[in-house]
PDB file of C-alpha atoms and ligand atoms in Angstrom:
ATOM      1  CA  MET A   1     115.888  72.249  89.556  1.00 51.00           C
ATOM      2  CA  THR A   2     115.324  74.818  87.212  1.00 55.00           C
ATOM      3  CA  LYS A   3     115.089  78.663  87.855  1.00 73.00           C
ATOM      4  CA  TYR A   4     111.632  78.640  86.436  1.00 72.00           C
ATOM      5  CA  SER A   5     110.111  76.083  88.977  1.00 76.00           C
ATOM      6  CA  GLU A   6     111.855  76.799  92.116  1.00 79.00           C
ATOM      7  CA  MET A   7     110.121  80.380  91.850  1.00 78.00           C
ATOM      8  CA  GLN A   8     106.788  79.159  90.991  1.00 80.00           C
ATOM      9  CA  ALA A   9     107.747  76.788  93.853  1.00 81.00           C
ATOM     10  CA  ASP A  10     108.831  79.515  95.914  1.00 92.00           C
ATOM     11  CA  ILE A  11     106.094  81.895  95.068  1.00 95.00           C
ATOM     12  CA  LYS A  12     103.490  78.775  95.854  1.00 96.00           C
ATOM     13  CA  ASN A  13     104.762  78.253  98.952  1.00 96.00           C
ATOM     14  CA  ASN A  14     104.564  82.166 100.392  1.00 97.00           C
ATOM     15  CA  TYR A  15     101.273  82.525  99.360  1.00 98.00           C
ATOM     16  CA  ASN A  16     100.232  79.357 101.629  1.00 97.00           C
ATOM     17  CA  LYS A  17     102.531  80.837 104.277  1.00 97.00           C
ATOM     18  CA  VAL A  18     100.632  84.079 104.378  1.00 98.00           C
ATOM     19  CA  LYS A  19      97.323  82.571 103.864  1.00 98.00           C
ATOM     20  CA  GLN A  20      97.993  80.061 107.206  1.00 98.00           C
ATOM     21  CA  SER A  21      98.748  82.913 109.275  1.00 97.00           C
ATOM     22  CA  ILE A  22      95.591  85.105 108.079  1.00 97.00           C
ATOM     23  CA  PRO A  23      92.491  84.300 110.445  1.00 98.00           C
ATOM     24  CA  SER A  24      89.735  82.791 108.161  1.00 95.00           C
ATOM     25  CA  GLY A  25      87.135  85.690 107.943  1.00 96.00           C
ATOM     26  CA  VAL A  26      89.753  88.117 106.809  1.00 98.00           C
ATOM     27  CA  LYS A  27      89.777  88.225 103.136  1.00 98.00           C
ATOM     28  CA  LEU A  28      93.343  88.350 101.299  1.00 98.00           C
ATOM     29  CA  ILE A  29      94.296  89.957  97.997  1.00 98.00           C
ATOM     30  CA  ALA A  30      97.053  89.064  96.517  1.00 98.00           C
ATOM     31  CA  VAL A  31      98.698  92.189  95.100  1.00 98.00           C
ATOM     32  CA  SER A  32     100.139  91.231  91.991  1.00 98.00           C
ATOM     33  CA  LYS A  33     101.234  95.492  90.852  1.00 97.00           C
ATOM     34  CA  THR A  34     103.875  94.666  88.282  1.00 95.00           C
ATOM     35  CA  ARG A  35     103.384  91.035  88.443  1.00 96.00           C
ATOM     36  CA  THR A  36     103.355  88.952  85.571  1.00 96.00           C
ATOM     37  CA  LEU A  37     100.627  86.538  84.125  1.00 97.00           C
ATOM     38  CA  GLU A  38     101.966  83.082  85.120  1.00 96.00           C
ATOM     39  CA  GLU A  39     102.818  84.343  88.688  1.00 96.00           C
ATOM     40  CA  ILE A  40      99.206  85.303  89.116  1.00 98.00           C
ATOM     41  CA  LYS A  41      98.164  82.182  87.689  1.00 97.00           C
ATOM     42  CA  LEU A  42     100.361  80.409  90.286  1.00 96.00           C
ATOM     43  CA  VAL A  43      98.340  81.951  93.247  1.00 98.00           C
ATOM     44  CA  SER A  44      95.320  81.180  91.735  1.00 98.00           C
ATOM     45  CA  GLU A  45      96.292  77.767  91.518  1.00 97.00           C
ATOM     46  CA  CYS A  46      96.532  77.885  95.042  1.00 97.00           C
ATOM     47  CA  GLY A  47      92.688  79.131  95.563  1.00 97.00           C
ATOM     48  CA  CYS A  48      93.209  82.644  95.726  1.00 98.00           C
ATOM     49  CA  ARG A  49      90.801  84.377  93.926  1.00 98.00           C
ATOM     50  CA  ASP A  50      91.377  87.896  95.216  1.00 98.00           C
ATOM     51  CA  PHE A  51      93.936  90.247  92.887  1.00 98.00           C
ATOM     52  CA  GLY A  52      94.983  94.098  94.000  1.00 98.00           C
ATOM     53  CA  GLU A  53      96.233  95.713  91.118  1.00 98.00           C
ATOM     54  CA  ASN A  54      96.798 100.087  91.644  1.00 98.00           C
ATOM     55  CA  LYS A  55      97.347 100.969  87.736  1.00 98.00           C
ATOM     56  CA  ALA A  56      93.999 100.849  85.784  1.00 98.00           C
ATOM     57  CA  GLN A  57      95.717  99.869  82.596  1.00 97.00           C
ATOM     58  CA  GLU A  58      97.611  97.079  83.657  1.00 98.00           C
ATOM     59  CA  LEU A  59      94.821  96.076  85.247  1.00 98.00           C
ATOM     60  CA  CYS A  60      92.685  96.008  82.232  1.00 98.00           C
ATOM     61  CA  ARG A  61      95.537  94.043  80.759  1.00 98.00           C
ATOM     62  CA  LYS A  62      95.660  91.378  83.034  1.00 98.00           C
ATOM     63  CA  TYR A  63      91.449  91.168  83.710  1.00 98.00           C
ATOM     64  CA  GLU A  64      90.883  90.512  79.785  1.00 98.00           C
ATOM     65  CA  GLU A  65      93.070  87.382  80.334  1.00 98.00           C
ATOM     66  CA  LEU A  66      92.040  86.664  84.294  1.00 98.00           C
ATOM     67  CA  PRO A  67      87.956  87.642  83.941  1.00 98.00           C
ATOM     68  CA  ASP A  68      87.166  85.161  86.668  1.00 97.00           C
ATOM     69  CA  LEU A  69      89.652  86.737  89.278  1.00 98.00           C
ATOM     70  CA  ASN A  70      87.775  89.399  91.356  1.00 98.00           C
ATOM     71  CA  TRP A  71      90.284  92.752  90.669  1.00 98.00           C
ATOM     72  CA  HIS A  72      90.609  95.465  93.298  1.00 98.00           C
ATOM     73  CA  PHE A  73      91.909  98.996  92.718  1.00 98.00           C
ATOM     74  CA  ILE A  74      94.017  99.564  95.071  1.00 98.00           C
ATOM     75  CA  GLY A  75      96.211 102.337  93.861  1.00 97.00           C
ATOM     76  CA  ALA A  76      95.520 106.561  92.942  1.00 96.00           C
ATOM     77  CA  LEU A  77      92.457 107.207  91.145  1.00 96.00           C
ATOM     78  CA  GLN A  78      92.031 109.703  88.296  1.00 95.00           C
ATOM     79  CA  LYS A  79      89.032 110.187  87.371  1.00 96.00           C
ATOM     80  CA  ASN A  80      89.977 110.134  83.361  1.00 96.00           C
ATOM     81  CA  LYS A  81      90.951 106.069  83.934  1.00 97.00           C
ATOM     82  CA  ILE A  82      87.402 105.365  86.220  1.00 98.00           C
ATOM     83  CA  ARG A  83      84.994 104.348  83.323  1.00 97.00           C
ATOM     84  CA  LEU A  84      88.114 101.856  82.847  1.00 97.00           C
ATOM     85  CA  LEU A  85      87.240 100.089  85.473  1.00 98.00           C
ATOM     86  CA  VAL A  86      84.205 100.419  86.733  1.00 98.00           C
ATOM     87  CA  GLY A  87      82.186  96.987  85.491  1.00 94.00           C
ATOM     88  CA  LYS A  88      85.490  94.792  86.019  1.00 97.00           C
ATOM     89  CA  VAL A  89      86.749  95.853  88.695  1.00 98.00           C
ATOM     90  CA  CYS A  90      84.811  94.200  92.432  1.00 98.00           C
ATOM     91  CA  LEU A  91      85.455  97.112  94.692  1.00 98.00           C
ATOM     92  CA  ILE A  92      88.312 100.753  94.453  1.00 98.00           C
ATOM     93  CA  HIS A  93      89.609 100.562  97.715  1.00 98.00           C
ATOM     94  CA  SER A  94      90.808 104.062  97.005  1.00 98.00           C
ATOM     95  CA  VAL A  95      87.997 106.784  96.501  1.00 98.00           C
ATOM     96  CA  ASP A  96      88.509 110.054  98.635  1.00 97.00           C
ATOM     97  CA  SER A  97      87.035 112.861  96.981  1.00 97.00           C
ATOM     98  CA  PHE A  98      82.964 113.582  96.243  1.00 98.00           C
ATOM     99  CA  GLU A  99      84.124 114.089  92.639  1.00 98.00           C
ATOM    100  CA  LEU A 100      85.481 110.691  92.207  1.00 98.00           C
ATOM    101  CA  ALA A 101      82.500 108.615  93.843  1.00 98.00           C
ATOM    102  CA  ALA A 102      79.964 110.956  91.617  1.00 98.00           C
ATOM    103  CA  GLU A 103      81.925 110.042  88.540  1.00 98.00           C
ATOM    104  CA  ILE A 104      82.073 106.139  89.429  1.00 98.00           C
ATOM    105  CA  ASN A 105      78.701 106.705  90.063  1.00 98.00           C
ATOM    106  CA  ARG A 106      78.191 108.257  86.431  1.00 98.00           C
ATOM    107  CA  ARG A 107      79.496 105.251  84.615  1.00 98.00           C
ATOM    108  CA  ALA A 108      78.354 102.505  86.757  1.00 98.00           C
ATOM    109  CA  MET A 109      74.741 103.926  85.709  1.00 98.00           C
ATOM    110  CA  SER A 110      75.451 103.546  82.077  1.00 96.00           C
ATOM    111  CA  GLU A 111      76.303 100.118  82.873  1.00 96.00           C
ATOM    112  CA  LYS A 112      73.864  99.341  85.282  1.00 97.00           C
ATOM    113  CA  ILE A 113      75.464  98.420  87.879  1.00 98.00           C
ATOM    114  CA  VAL A 114      76.051  99.544  91.522  1.00 98.00           C
ATOM    115  CA  GLN A 115      79.815  99.370  92.034  1.00 98.00           C
ATOM    116  CA  ASP A 116      81.429  98.788  95.519  1.00 98.00           C
ATOM    117  CA  ILE A 117      83.971 101.491  96.781  1.00 98.00           C
ATOM    118  CA  LEU A 118      85.681 101.625  99.555  1.00 98.00           C
ATOM    119  CA  ILE A 119      86.709 105.188 100.824  1.00 98.00           C
ATOM    120  CA  GLN A 120      90.506 106.044 101.820  1.00 98.00           C
ATOM    121  CA  VAL A 121      91.670 107.874 104.830  1.00 98.00           C
ATOM    122  CA  ASN A 122      94.563 109.610 105.872  1.00 96.00           C
ATOM    123  CA  PRO A 123      94.757 109.355 109.664  1.00 93.00           C
ATOM    124  CA  ALA A 124      98.598 110.261 109.595  1.00 87.00           C
ATOM    125  CA  ASN A 125      98.148 112.914 108.065  1.00 85.00           C
ATOM    126  CA  GLU A 126     100.993 111.951 105.070  1.00 82.00           C
ATOM    127  CA  VAL A 127     100.622 115.281 103.007  1.00 80.00           C
ATOM    128  CA  GLN A 128     101.846 112.699  99.927  1.00 80.00           C
ATOM    129  CA  LYS A 129      99.745 110.357 100.693  1.00 82.00           C
ATOM    130  CA  ARG A 130      95.486 110.344  99.204  1.00 92.00           C
ATOM    131  CA  GLY A 131      93.165 110.009 102.100  1.00 96.00           C
ATOM    132  CA  ILE A 132      90.384 111.784 103.504  1.00 97.00           C
ATOM    133  CA  SER A 133      90.883 113.268 106.498  1.00 96.00           C
ATOM    134  CA  PRO A 134      88.935 111.883 109.487  1.00 97.00           C
ATOM    135  CA  ALA A 135      87.161 114.668 110.092  1.00 96.00           C
ATOM    136  CA  ALA A 136      86.140 115.276 107.286  1.00 96.00           C
ATOM    137  CA  LEU A 137      85.163 111.542 107.016  1.00 98.00           C
ATOM    138  CA  ARG A 138      81.330 111.916 108.112  1.00 98.00           C
ATOM    139  CA  GLU A 139      80.127 114.472 105.775  1.00 98.00           C
ATOM    140  CA  LEU A 140      82.466 113.074 102.597  1.00 98.00           C
ATOM    141  CA  VAL A 141      79.773 109.622 103.522  1.00 98.00           C
ATOM    142  CA  ASN A 142      76.760 111.417 103.899  1.00 98.00           C
ATOM    143  CA  LYS A 143      77.018 113.226 100.971  1.00 98.00           C
ATOM    144  CA  ILE A 144      77.546 109.863  98.521  1.00 98.00           C
ATOM    145  CA  LYS A 145      75.221 108.050 100.899  1.00 98.00           C
ATOM    146  CA  ASP A 146      72.536 111.052 100.202  1.00 98.00           C
ATOM    147  CA  SER A 147      73.239 111.882  95.987  1.00 98.00           C
ATOM    148  CA  LEU A 148      74.805 108.580  94.353  1.00 98.00           C
ATOM    149  CA  PRO A 149      72.513 105.586  94.345  1.00 98.00           C
ATOM    150  CA  SER A 150      74.893 103.119  91.945  1.00 98.00           C
ATOM    151  CA  VAL A 151      77.808 103.454  94.316  1.00 98.00           C
ATOM    152  CA  ASN A 152      77.526 101.695  97.458  1.00 98.00           C
ATOM    153  CA  ILE A 153      80.571 102.139 100.428  1.00 98.00           C
ATOM    154  CA  ARG A 154      81.251  98.826 102.014  1.00 98.00           C
ATOM    155  CA  GLY A 155      83.627 100.207 104.011  1.00 98.00           C
ATOM    156  CA  LEU A 156      87.600 102.294 104.749  1.00 98.00           C
ATOM    157  CA  MET A 157      91.016 102.044 103.342  1.00 98.00           C
ATOM    158  CA  PHE A 158      93.501 102.972 104.870  1.00 98.00           C
ATOM    159  CA  ILE A 159      97.586 102.707 103.964  1.00 96.00           C
ATOM    160  CA  ALA A 160      99.847 103.572 107.243  1.00 95.00           C
ATOM    161  CA  PRO A 161     102.607 105.426 106.836  1.00 92.00           C
ATOM    162  CA  LYS A 162     106.470 103.512 107.181  1.00 89.00           C
ATOM    163  CA  SER A 163     106.959 102.991 110.291  1.00 89.00           C
ATOM    164  CA  ASP A 164     109.260 100.621 112.840  1.00 88.00           C
ATOM    165  CA  ASP A 165     107.116 101.730 115.828  1.00 94.00           C
ATOM    166  CA  PRO A 166     104.395  98.850 115.974  1.00 95.00           C
ATOM    167  CA  ASN A 167     102.838 100.874 118.786  1.00 96.00           C
ATOM    168  CA  VAL A 168     102.404 103.911 116.224  1.00 95.00           C
ATOM    169  CA  LEU A 169     101.078 101.848 114.031  1.00 96.00           C
ATOM    170  CA  ARG A 170      98.777  99.870 116.090  1.00 97.00           C
ATOM    171  CA  SER A 171      97.205 103.713 117.449  1.00 97.00           C
ATOM    172  CA  TYR A 172      96.275 104.719 113.543  1.00 97.00           C
ATOM    173  CA  PHE A 173      94.680 100.349 113.309  1.00 98.00           C
ATOM    174  CA  ARG A 174      93.301 101.008 115.954  1.00 98.00           C
ATOM    175  CA  GLU A 175      91.744 104.286 114.988  1.00 98.00           C
ATOM    176  CA  MET A 176      90.254 102.896 111.106  1.00 98.00           C
ATOM    177  CA  LYS A 177      88.924 100.728 113.107  1.00 98.00           C
ATOM    178  CA  THR A 178      86.459 103.236 115.063  1.00 98.00           C
ATOM    179  CA  LEU A 179      85.632 105.386 112.231  1.00 98.00           C
ATOM    180  CA  ASN A 180      84.977 102.390 110.192  1.00 98.00           C
ATOM    181  CA  ASP A 181      82.440 101.167 113.290  1.00 98.00           C
ATOM    182  CA  GLY A 182      81.447 104.748 113.808  1.00 98.00           C
ATOM    183  CA  LEU A 183      79.663 104.877 110.050  1.00 98.00           C
ATOM    184  CA  GLY A 184      78.281 101.143 111.002  1.00 98.00           C
ATOM    185  CA  LEU A 185      81.036 100.059 108.059  1.00 98.00           C
ATOM    186  CA  GLU A 186      81.552  96.537 107.281  1.00 97.00           C
ATOM    187  CA  PHE A 187      84.977  96.238 105.549  1.00 98.00           C
ATOM    188  CA  LEU A 188      88.604  96.989 106.159  1.00 98.00           C
ATOM    189  CA  SER A 189      91.071  97.370 104.585  1.00 98.00           C
ATOM    190  CA  MET A 190      94.206  97.654 105.825  1.00 98.00           C
ATOM    191  CA  GLY A 191      97.307  95.417 105.968  1.00 98.00           C
ATOM    192  CA  MET A 192     100.210  95.196 104.306  1.00 98.00           C
ATOM    193  CA  SER A 193     103.647  93.070 104.029  1.00 97.00           C
ATOM    194  CA  GLY A 194     105.210  94.868 106.856  1.00 95.00           C
ATOM    195  CA  ASP A 195     101.985  95.047 108.989  1.00 96.00           C
ATOM    196  CA  TYR A 196      99.360  92.738 107.888  1.00 98.00           C
ATOM    197  CA  ASN A 197      99.526  90.961 111.478  1.00 97.00           C
ATOM    198  CA  ILE A 198      98.866  94.317 113.868  1.00 98.00           C
ATOM    199  CA  ALA A 199      96.213  95.532 111.208  1.00 98.00           C
ATOM    200  CA  ILE A 200      94.014  91.806 111.569  1.00 98.00           C
ATOM    201  CA  GLU A 201      94.789  91.942 115.461  1.00 98.00           C
ATOM    202  CA  GLU A 202      93.258  95.768 115.242  1.00 98.00           C
ATOM    203  CA  GLY A 203      90.018  94.690 113.157  1.00 98.00           C
ATOM    204  CA  ALA A 204      91.513  94.539 109.335  1.00 98.00           C
ATOM    205  CA  THR A 205      88.653  92.422 107.480  1.00 98.00           C
ATOM    206  CA  MET A 206      90.826  92.457 103.958  1.00 98.00           C
ATOM    207  CA  VAL A 207      94.827  92.796 104.197  1.00 98.00           C
ATOM    208  CA  ARG A 208      96.476  93.803 100.846  1.00 98.00           C
ATOM    209  CA  ILE A 209      99.815  91.885 100.099  1.00 98.00           C
ATOM    210  CA  GLY A 210     102.585  91.771  97.821  1.00 98.00           C
ATOM    211  CA  SER A 211     105.652  91.086  98.250  1.00 97.00           C
ATOM    212  CA  SER A 212     105.639  88.416 100.865  1.00 97.00           C
ATOM    213  CA  ILE A 213     104.175  86.181  98.236  1.00 97.00           C
ATOM    214  CA  PHE A 214     105.839  87.370  95.131  1.00 96.00           C
ATOM    215  CA  GLY A 215     108.777  88.251  96.587  1.00 91.00           C
ATOM    216  CA  GLU A 216     110.462  91.482  95.931  1.00 85.00           C
ATOM    217  CA  ARG A 217     109.192  94.080  93.364  1.00 80.00           C
ATOM    218  CA  ASP A 218     111.711  95.433  90.883  1.00 77.00           C
ATOM    219  CA  TYR A 219     109.974  98.395  88.492  1.00 72.00           C
ATOM    220  CA  LYS A 220     112.347  98.084  85.999  1.00 62.00           C
ATOM    221  CA  GLU A 221     111.936  94.861  85.136  1.00 54.00           C
ATOM    222  CA  ALA A 222     108.172  95.145  85.561  1.00 52.00           C
ATOM    223  CA  GLN A 223     106.418  95.819  82.336  1.00 48.00           C
ATOM    224  CA  GLN A 224     104.569  98.760  82.873  1.00 42.00           C
TER     225      GLN A 224
HETATM  226  C1  PLP B   1     101.837  97.079  96.734  1.00 87.16           C
HETATM  227  C2  PLP B   1     100.591  97.732  97.725  1.00 87.16           C
HETATM  228  C3  PLP B   1     100.732  96.436  98.876  1.00 87.16           C
HETATM  229  C4  PLP B   1     101.326  95.794  98.693  1.00 87.16           C
HETATM  230  O1  PLP B   1     102.315  96.326  99.263  1.00 87.16           O
HETATM  231  P1  PLP B   1     103.547  94.869  99.787  1.00 87.16           P
HETATM  232  O2  PLP B   1     104.274  95.534 100.770  1.00 87.16           O
HETATM  233  O3  PLP B   1     104.264  94.087  98.945  1.00 87.16           O
HETATM  234  O4  PLP B   1     102.636  93.522 100.774  1.00 87.16           O
HETATM  235  C5  PLP B   1      99.200  97.674  99.567  1.00 87.16           C
HETATM  236  N1  PLP B   1      98.806  98.147  98.830  1.00 87.16           N
HETATM  237  C6  PLP B   1      98.707  98.933  98.147  1.00 87.16           C
HETATM  238  C7  PLP B   1      97.142 100.237  98.101  1.00 87.16           C
HETATM  239  C8  PLP B   1      99.747  98.767  97.792  1.00 87.16           C
HETATM  240  O5  PLP B   1      99.998 100.174  96.741  1.00 87.16           O
END
C-alpha cells in the first residue's frame, strides 16, 4: 500500500470506529480544522455530514468547495468575522455575549434567515477559556430570546478543562446537563476525543471529535 492509501484507510477506519461507539441519538461532528479537503471527503464518504471548524476564513474556504455539508463553527468568535459565517453555518456553538448574539442577529436579518446558535458556558471558570459563567447564563439567554428574533438558541456548548480525573470531568458535564434542562434547551454540545464517552453518559447530544478521527493535528504543516 502507498502511504496515501494507508492514510485514507486509517481515517475511514477511525471514523467508523468512533461512529460505532456513539449512540444513534448523538450527533457526531467531525472537527476538521487544519485538515485538507481530501481528508474531509474521506470522512464524508463514510456518511458523515457534520464538520466543525474553528477559524472563519478556513471554514469559508472549505464551505466554497463542499457547500452541501453541514458546517459548524466551534471556535472563538470575533465580531468582525460573523458576517463570513452567517448563512453558511448550520450552527454557531461559541456565542458567549449579548454583543456577539446581536451582531449575528443583525447579519441574519439582512440575509432573511434565522441563525441557530449555542451558548458557550465556562462552568470551570477557566480564565483562558471563553464562555459565560453559569451564574450569568439565564439572564443572557432571556435577553437574547426577548430582543433578537433572528437568532434561535438551541442549546449549550462546553469545552472541558484538561483533567486526568474522570470524576472532575463528569461533574462538569453533569452541571452542563442540569443547566441545559433548566433552560428547557435541546442541544448539548460537549465531549471531544479524550472525554466524549463521559460526556455522552452525562447527556451530550453532540460530540466534537477531531484527532480520534483524523489523527493528531500538526499545526506547523497545516495551511492556515
Ligand atoms: C479542536 C476542537 C475539538 C476537537 O478536539 P479533539 O481533541 O481533536 O477531538 C472540539 N471542540 C473544539 C471547540 C475544538 O476547538
